[in-house]
Amino acid sequence: GAMNSLGTFLLIEMGKFNNLLKKMKKTLEELQRALKGLVVMSAELDAMLQALLFQKVPTVWSNAGYLSLKPLGSWFKDLVARVEFLESWITSGPPDAFWMSAFFFPQGYMTAALQMYARSTKIAIDTLEFRTEVLSQTPDDIVQGPKQGVYFFGAFVEGARWDVKEGSLVESHPKETHVYMPVIWLDPIVKDETFGREPGYYNCPFYKVSSRAGTLSTTGHSTNYIRNLQIPSGSMDTDHWVRRSVALLSQLDD
């Protein structure tokens, strides 16, 4: 049968990771040969060596890679974890909850999930949106996927914290900059004129990294901004969280 939308998305992601891994392997081999004096040390290889010495991700890798502000050690550990997640998806099938931080293009994942629902229900995709529900479970607690939509994890909230008992945003603890969010359910619904304007919900922007700045890519999507998610604002007015600049991030800088 035809491959489903998430399968197509996985195929594209695998291609991007394979490109990055090939680039890393090739440039490391070239650098080793240059250090042995077998080939001339080009400006690109010299810049790569300087970056490695200073624990930075070489530009030649970051150009082929995904948006990240991590230093080299954390970046490499993160890369290994991402590849392992995709490998387990390939070998064991789709997980019950998806690690959103693993992807080059999280927007594509969300569109693919929406497309799967649209095809199964025969509802036009442009009339659909995701209702957001923050669960009380951690990724390890999830033993089964949702009946519709998807579970995802990997988000950090900045500027506030999530209170599991209250089921809403609350003020951060002192000296606490980021808090790991529980699993979030993206539930497809037919949107109406009230979508995104429900009282008691904060339209929380979701970014890949903390710089909160990006450029428009060739797909028409931002290289950093993913989408808004509706998060319960609790006892505080939504404007309070706007002033606090509360946002979700898919990864931290360390």
Short mmCIF file of C-alpha atoms in Angstrom, two decimals:
data_model
loop_
_atom_site.label_atom_id
_atom_site.label_comp_id
_atom_site.label_asym_id
_atom_site.label_seq_id
_atom_site.Cartn_x
_atom_site.Cartn_y
_atom_site.Cartn_z
CA GLY A 1 0.00 0.00 0.00
CA ALA A 2 0.94 3.66 -0.16
CA MET A 3 3.31 4.91 2.51
CA ASN A 4 1.55 7.03 5.14
CA SER A 5 2.43 10.68 5.70
CA LEU A 6 4.55 10.06 8.80
CA GLY A 7 6.48 7.38 6.89
CA THR A 8 7.21 9.90 4.12
CA PHE A 9 8.30 12.44 6.74
CA LEU A 10 10.65 9.85 8.31
CA LEU A 11 12.18 9.12 4.89
CA ILE A 12 12.94 12.84 4.36
CA GLU A 13 14.43 13.18 7.87
CA MET A 14 16.62 10.11 7.33
CA GLY A 15 17.95 11.66 4.12
CA LYS A 16 18.91 14.85 5.97
CA PHE A 17 20.65 12.97 8.80
CA ASN A 18 22.50 10.77 6.29
CA ASN A 19 23.74 13.90 4.49
CA LEU A 20 25.01 15.34 7.78
CA LEU A 21 26.73 12.09 8.83
CA LYS A 22 28.37 11.73 5.40
CA LYS A 23 29.62 15.33 5.58
CA MET A 24 31.06 14.74 9.08
CA LYS A 25 32.80 11.51 8.02
CA LYS A 26 34.26 13.05 4.85
CA THR A 27 35.56 16.23 6.52
CA LEU A 28 37.05 14.33 9.48
CA GLU A 29 38.91 12.03 7.10
CA GLU A 30 40.16 15.03 5.13
CA LEU A 31 41.27 16.78 8.34
CA GLN A 32 43.19 13.70 9.48
CA ARG A 33 44.99 13.54 6.14
CA ALA A 34 45.79 17.27 6.30
CA LEU A 35 47.20 16.92 9.82
CA LYS A 36 49.45 14.09 8.59
CA GLY A 37 50.66 16.33 5.77
CA LEU A 38 49.22 14.16 3.00
CA VAL A 39 47.03 16.96 1.61
CA VAL A 40 47.09 20.76 1.80
CA MET A 41 45.26 22.26 4.81
CA SER A 42 42.52 24.31 3.15
CA ALA A 43 40.89 27.36 4.77
CA GLU A 44 37.74 25.27 5.38
CA LEU A 45 39.72 22.50 7.14
CA ASP A 46 41.68 25.06 9.18
CA ALA A 47 38.40 26.71 10.32
CA MET A 48 37.06 23.26 11.21
CA LEU A 49 40.18 22.45 13.28
CA GLN A 50 39.92 25.78 15.16
CA ALA A 51 36.24 25.12 15.92
CA LEU A 52 36.99 21.61 17.25
CA LEU A 53 39.82 22.96 19.45
CA PHE A 54 37.45 25.53 20.97
CA GLN A 55 34.60 23.03 21.50
CA LYS A 56 32.42 24.60 18.83
CA VAL A 57 30.44 22.91 16.08
CA PRO A 58 32.32 23.47 12.78
CA THR A 59 30.42 25.65 10.31
CA VAL A 60 30.77 22.97 7.64
CA TRP A 61 28.74 20.65 9.89
CA SER A 62 26.16 23.17 11.12
CA ASN A 63 25.45 24.21 7.50
CA ALA A 64 24.52 20.60 6.74
CA GLY A 65 22.81 20.13 10.11
CA TYR A 66 19.86 21.40 12.11
CA LEU A 67 19.49 24.59 14.13
CA SER A 68 21.32 24.27 17.46
CA LEU A 69 23.15 26.55 19.89
CA LYS A 70 24.84 23.74 21.83
CA PRO A 71 28.65 23.46 22.26
CA LEU A 72 30.37 20.58 20.46
CA GLY A 73 30.21 17.95 23.25
CA SER A 74 26.48 18.42 23.93
CA TRP A 75 25.77 18.77 20.21
CA PHE A 76 27.36 15.40 19.46
CA LYS A 77 25.52 13.63 22.30
CA ASP A 78 22.28 15.20 21.03
CA LEU A 79 23.05 14.04 17.47
CA VAL A 80 23.61 10.44 18.63
CA ALA A 81 20.31 10.51 20.59
CA ARG A 82 18.43 11.85 17.53
CA VAL A 83 19.85 9.16 15.24
CA GLU A 84 19.03 6.45 17.81
CA PHE A 85 15.43 7.71 18.07
CA LEU A 86 14.95 7.60 14.28
CA GLU A 87 16.64 4.17 14.14
CA SER A 88 14.23 2.77 16.75
CA TRP A 89 11.31 4.24 14.74
CA ILE A 90 12.58 2.45 11.61
CA THR A 91 13.23 -0.91 13.32
CA SER A 92 10.38 -1.02 15.86
CA GLY A 93 7.69 1.05 14.14
CA PRO A 94 6.21 4.42 15.18
CA PRO A 95 6.61 5.13 18.92
CA ASP A 96 3.64 5.81 21.23
CA ALA A 97 5.06 9.29 21.88
CA PHE A 98 7.37 11.17 19.52
CA TRP A 99 10.50 13.09 20.57
CA MET A 100 9.86 16.41 18.82
CA SER A 101 13.42 17.63 19.44
CA ALA A 102 14.85 14.86 17.24
CA PHE A 103 13.68 16.34 13.95
CA PHE A 104 15.28 18.71 11.46
CA PHE A 105 11.81 19.97 10.53
CA PRO A 106 9.21 19.63 13.35
CA GLN A 107 6.69 21.65 11.29
CA GLY A 108 6.75 18.86 8.70
CA TYR A 109 6.06 16.27 11.38
CA MET A 110 2.99 18.18 12.58
CA THR A 111 1.68 18.60 9.03
CA ALA A 112 2.20 14.87 8.37
CA ALA A 113 0.29 13.96 11.56
CA LEU A 114 -2.57 16.27 10.52
CA GLN A 115 -2.54 14.79 7.02
CA MET A 116 -2.87 11.24 8.39
CA TYR A 117 -5.98 12.28 10.34
CA ALA A 118 -7.39 14.17 7.34
CA ARG A 119 -7.00 11.12 5.10
CA SER A 120 -8.52 8.70 7.62
CA THR A 121 -11.59 10.93 8.23
CA LYS A 122 -11.87 12.42 4.69
CA ILE A 123 -11.88 15.93 6.22
CA ALA A 124 -10.06 18.67 4.28
CA ILE A 125 -6.69 19.35 5.94
CA ASP A 126 -7.03 23.14 5.64
CA THR A 127 -10.06 23.04 7.96
CA LEU A 128 -8.13 21.18 10.67
CA GLU A 129 -5.98 22.39 13.55
CA PHE A 130 -4.38 20.82 16.61
CA ARG A 131 -6.02 21.17 20.00
CA THR A 132 -3.28 21.05 22.63
CA GLU A 133 -3.63 19.07 25.83
CA VAL A 134 -0.75 18.81 28.31
CA LEU A 135 -0.91 15.42 30.04
CA SER A 136 0.32 14.53 33.51
CA GLN A 137 2.46 11.63 32.22
CA THR A 138 6.17 11.59 31.40
CA PRO A 139 7.34 9.81 28.21
CA ASP A 140 8.13 6.65 30.23
CA ASP A 141 4.51 6.49 31.47
CA ILE A 142 3.06 6.33 27.94
CA VAL A 143 2.25 2.73 26.96
CA GLN A 144 -0.17 3.41 24.11
CA GLY A 145 -0.61 6.14 21.50
CA PRO A 146 -3.79 8.26 21.35
CA LYS A 147 -6.88 7.18 19.39
CA GLN A 148 -6.36 10.21 17.15
CA GLY A 149 -3.56 12.72 16.77
CA VAL A 150 -0.13 12.23 18.35
CA TYR A 151 1.69 12.45 21.68
CA PHE A 152 4.99 14.31 21.71
CA PHE A 153 7.61 15.20 24.31
CA GLY A 154 10.89 17.13 24.45
CA ALA A 155 9.58 20.66 25.10
CA PHE A 156 10.98 23.00 27.75
CA VAL A 157 9.01 25.96 29.04
CA GLU A 158 10.93 29.23 29.50
CA GLY A 159 9.66 32.13 31.64
CA ALA A 160 7.23 30.00 33.67
CA ARG A 161 6.77 26.43 34.82
CA TRP A 162 4.09 23.80 34.35
CA ASP A 163 2.27 22.70 37.48
CA VAL A 164 0.99 19.13 37.05
CA LYS A 165 -1.47 19.38 39.97
CA GLU A 166 -2.92 22.69 38.79
CA GLY A 167 -2.77 21.62 35.15
CA SER A 168 -1.65 25.10 34.11
CA LEU A 169 1.23 27.55 33.87
CA VAL A 170 2.46 29.02 37.17
CA GLU A 171 5.32 31.32 38.19
CA SER A 172 8.84 29.87 37.98
CA HIS A 173 10.75 28.89 41.09
CA PRO A 174 13.67 31.25 41.91
CA LYS A 175 16.78 30.62 39.75
CA GLU A 176 14.84 28.20 37.56
CA THR A 177 15.07 29.22 33.91
CA HIS A 178 13.67 26.18 32.11
CA VAL A 179 11.29 23.40 33.11
CA TYR A 180 10.81 20.14 31.20
CA MET A 181 7.21 19.69 30.07
CA PRO A 182 5.23 16.45 30.36
CA VAL A 183 3.87 14.68 27.29
CA ILE A 184 1.65 16.90 25.10
CA TRP A 185 -1.25 15.55 23.05
CA LEU A 186 -1.87 17.16 19.67
CA ASP A 187 -5.52 16.36 19.00
CA PRO A 188 -6.85 17.19 15.50
CA ILE A 189 -10.10 19.19 15.49
CA VAL A 190 -12.09 21.13 12.90
CA LYS A 191 -11.18 24.75 13.65
CA ASP A 192 -13.80 27.47 14.06
CA GLU A 193 -13.57 31.24 14.52
CA THR A 194 -12.90 30.85 18.26
CA PHE A 195 -9.79 28.69 17.73
CA GLY A 196 -6.74 30.26 19.36
CA ARG A 197 -8.90 32.78 21.22
CA GLU A 198 -10.43 30.59 23.93
CA PRO A 199 -10.45 32.33 27.33
CA GLY A 200 -8.08 30.84 29.89
CA TYR A 201 -5.57 29.64 27.28
CA TYR A 202 -2.22 31.24 26.44
CA ASN A 203 -1.10 31.04 22.80
CA CYS A 204 2.39 29.83 23.62
CA PRO A 205 4.95 30.11 20.80
CA PHE A 206 7.05 26.97 20.27
CA TYR A 207 10.64 27.47 19.05
CA LYS A 208 13.47 25.10 18.20
CA VAL A 209 16.13 27.10 20.13
CA SER A 210 16.21 29.95 22.65
CA SER A 211 17.33 32.68 20.23
CA ARG A 212 13.64 32.96 19.17
CA ALA A 213 14.80 34.38 15.85
CA GLY A 214 14.83 32.74 12.47
CA THR A 215 14.60 33.35 8.77
CA LEU A 216 12.04 32.12 6.26
CA SER A 217 13.27 28.96 4.57
CA THR A 218 12.49 27.92 1.00
CA THR A 219 9.43 26.01 2.30
CA GLY A 220 7.92 29.28 3.59
CA HIS A 221 8.39 28.17 7.21
CA SER A 222 10.59 29.85 9.81
CA THR A 223 13.92 28.17 10.54
CA ASN A 224 13.20 28.54 14.28
CA TYR A 225 9.50 29.17 15.04
CA ILE A 226 7.41 25.99 14.91
CA ARG A 227 3.84 26.99 15.84
CA ASN A 228 1.65 28.28 18.70
CA LEU A 229 0.27 25.80 21.23
CA GLN A 230 -2.72 26.61 23.45
CA ILE A 231 -1.60 26.16 27.07
CA PRO A 232 -3.92 26.70 30.12
CA SER A 233 -2.95 30.01 31.69
CA GLY A 234 -4.22 29.12 35.19
CA SER A 235 -5.05 31.86 37.68
CA MET A 236 -3.04 34.44 35.73
CA ASP A 237 -4.36 36.45 32.82
CA THR A 238 -2.88 35.47 29.44
CA ASP A 239 -1.34 38.96 29.14
CA HIS A 240 0.77 38.15 32.22
CA TRP A 241 2.49 35.29 30.35
CA VAL A 242 2.92 37.52 27.29
CA ARG A 243 4.79 40.04 29.49
CA ARG A 244 6.84 37.17 30.94
CA SER A 245 7.76 36.19 27.34
CA VAL A 246 6.80 32.61 28.06
CA ALA A 247 7.67 30.21 25.25
CA LEU A 248 8.31 26.53 24.64
CA LEU A 249 11.72 25.43 23.33
CA SER A 250 12.54 22.09 21.73
CA GLN A 251 16.13 22.16 23.08
CA LEU A 252 18.35 24.09 25.46
CA ASP A 253 21.69 25.76 24.75
CA ASP A 254 23.85 23.49 26.92
#
